[in-house]
Each structure stands twice: as C-alpha cells, then as structure tokens.
XYZ file of C-alpha atoms in Angstrom:
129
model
C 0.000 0.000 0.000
C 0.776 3.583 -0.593
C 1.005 5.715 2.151
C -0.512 9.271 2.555
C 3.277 11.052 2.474
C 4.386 8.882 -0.795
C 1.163 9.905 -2.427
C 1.899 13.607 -1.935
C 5.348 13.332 -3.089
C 4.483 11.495 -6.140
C 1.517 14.542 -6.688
C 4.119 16.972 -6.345
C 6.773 15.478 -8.558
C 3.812 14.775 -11.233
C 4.071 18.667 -10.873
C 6.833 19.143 -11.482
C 7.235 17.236 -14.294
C 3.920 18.370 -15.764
C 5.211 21.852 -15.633
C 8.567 20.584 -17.491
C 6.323 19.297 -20.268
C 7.435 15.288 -19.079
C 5.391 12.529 -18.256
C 3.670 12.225 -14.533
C 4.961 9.471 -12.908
C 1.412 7.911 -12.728
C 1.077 8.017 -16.645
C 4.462 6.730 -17.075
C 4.213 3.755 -14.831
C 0.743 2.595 -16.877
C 3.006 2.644 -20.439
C 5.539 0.842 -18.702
C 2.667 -1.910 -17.692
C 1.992 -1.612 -21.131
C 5.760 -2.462 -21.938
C 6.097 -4.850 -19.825
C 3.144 -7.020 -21.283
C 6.141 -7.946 -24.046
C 7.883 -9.599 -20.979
C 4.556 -11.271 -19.340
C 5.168 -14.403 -21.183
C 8.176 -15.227 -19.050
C 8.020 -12.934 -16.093
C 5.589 -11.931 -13.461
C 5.264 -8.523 -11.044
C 2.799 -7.775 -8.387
C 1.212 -10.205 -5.673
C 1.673 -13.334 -6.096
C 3.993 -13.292 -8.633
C 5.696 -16.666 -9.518
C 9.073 -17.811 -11.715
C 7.749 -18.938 -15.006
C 10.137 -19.338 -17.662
C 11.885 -16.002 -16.215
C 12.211 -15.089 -12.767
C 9.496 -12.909 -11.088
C 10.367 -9.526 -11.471
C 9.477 -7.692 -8.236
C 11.848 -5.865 -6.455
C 14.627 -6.813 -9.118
C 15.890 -2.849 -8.355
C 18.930 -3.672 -5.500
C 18.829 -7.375 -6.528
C 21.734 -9.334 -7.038
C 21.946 -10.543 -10.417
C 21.082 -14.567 -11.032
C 20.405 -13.857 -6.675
C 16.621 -14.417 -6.883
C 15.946 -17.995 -4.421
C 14.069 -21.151 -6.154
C 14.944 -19.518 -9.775
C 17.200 -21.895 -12.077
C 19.214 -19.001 -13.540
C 21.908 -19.822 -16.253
C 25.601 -20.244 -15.046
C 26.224 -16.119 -17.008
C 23.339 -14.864 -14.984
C 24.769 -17.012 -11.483
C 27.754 -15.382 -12.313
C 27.399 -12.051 -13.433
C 28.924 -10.357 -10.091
C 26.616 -7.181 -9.512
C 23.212 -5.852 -8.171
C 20.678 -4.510 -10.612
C 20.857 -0.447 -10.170
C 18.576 1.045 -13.192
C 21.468 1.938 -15.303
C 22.602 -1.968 -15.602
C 18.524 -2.932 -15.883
C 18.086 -0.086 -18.843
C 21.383 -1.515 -20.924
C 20.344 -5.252 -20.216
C 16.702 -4.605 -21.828
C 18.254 -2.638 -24.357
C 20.592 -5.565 -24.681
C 20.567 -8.305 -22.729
C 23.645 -10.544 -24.331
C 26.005 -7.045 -24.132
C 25.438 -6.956 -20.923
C 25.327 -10.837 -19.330
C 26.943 -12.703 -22.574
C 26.191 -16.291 -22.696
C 22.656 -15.624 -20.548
C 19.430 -17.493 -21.849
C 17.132 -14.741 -21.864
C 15.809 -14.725 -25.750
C 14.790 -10.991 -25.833
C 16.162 -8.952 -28.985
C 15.577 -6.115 -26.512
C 14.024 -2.584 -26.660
C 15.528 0.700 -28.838
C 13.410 2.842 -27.404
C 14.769 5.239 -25.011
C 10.627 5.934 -23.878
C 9.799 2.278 -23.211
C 13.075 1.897 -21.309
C 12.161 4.143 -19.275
C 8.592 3.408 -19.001
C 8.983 -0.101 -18.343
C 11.529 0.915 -15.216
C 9.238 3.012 -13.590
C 6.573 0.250 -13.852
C 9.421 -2.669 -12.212
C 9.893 0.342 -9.805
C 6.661 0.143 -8.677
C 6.622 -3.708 -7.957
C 8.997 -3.527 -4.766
C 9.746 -7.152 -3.298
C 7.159 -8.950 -1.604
C-alpha cells in the first residue's frame, strides 16, 4: 500500500514534471505496464507473482543478479557479479547478451529510449514482496 506522504510526493513530482512538459509518474508507470506485457510471457510482477520461464520480477531494483531464491538461472546470470541499479537494468533490456553474454534470456531487446524508461518506472513500482 501507498502511504498518505508517498502519495503527496508522487503529486508533487507529477508537478513538477507536468510543468517541465514530461510525463507524470502515474502516466508513465501505466506505459511501462503496457511495456512490460512484451515480458509477461516469461516474467511476473505484483502479488503473487511466480518464476515462469523467467524469474518474477518484483523488487529486481537492489537485486543481485542470477540472486533471486528457487529460480534456475543460467551459469552467465549465477555469475554475473553485480546488483541490478537502473542503469545496468536499462542496458540489459536494451541488450541483454552485451550486458550478461552467454545468458538465456531470448529478448532482442528494446531501442526505445521511452519504453526503457517506461517499463523501469513500472518494475519500480513492484517492490519485493
């Protein structure tokens, strides 16, 4: 849930931004669900979100990389020696094999500097459960 003093902050940023002619937060976070349904066939967010052919996705902002428990992650992923920040998670969906060569995620990845950003905002809002 949401508190009272998050949803003021997020008004006032949506502000903010409004006033700099960007997206609100709000709007941004629903195209990044839209994103995100290209990644629904092997990933889940939100309650009771489960490993499918990809691990679930919630939280994956200060995870460590191939770190996720019960997930069979491939030995580039197990091995990949950092923590998702959103700089690494932007390249890796821009693309995934420059970042993690040799990983088995078959995603040609997204060019779209938008959608990257979207689709962040929306895993953002997913924290771990």
């Amino acid at each position: 849930m949401i508190g009272a003093a998050t949803r003021a902050a997020a008004a006032a940023l949506a502000l903010v931004l409004a006033a700099c002619g960007r997206e609100q937060p709000v709007d941004q976070v629903e195209a990044g669900r839209k994103v995100f349904a290209r990644c629904a066939n092997c990933h889940q967010v939100g309650p009771g979100a489960r490993n499918l052919f990809g691990p679930e996705l919630n939280g994956i902002i200060g995870r460590r990389a191939g770190g996720l428990p019960g997930y069979a992650y491939s030995p580039a992923l197990k091995q990949a020696g950092f923590t998702w920040d959103e700089a690494k998670l932007a390249a890796f969906v821009r693309d995934p094999e420059q970042v993690v060569p040799g990983n088995a995620m078959r995603f040609w990845g997204l060019s779209d500097e938008r959608q990257v950003a979207n689709l962040l905002a929306y895993l953002r809002s997913h924290p771990a459960q």
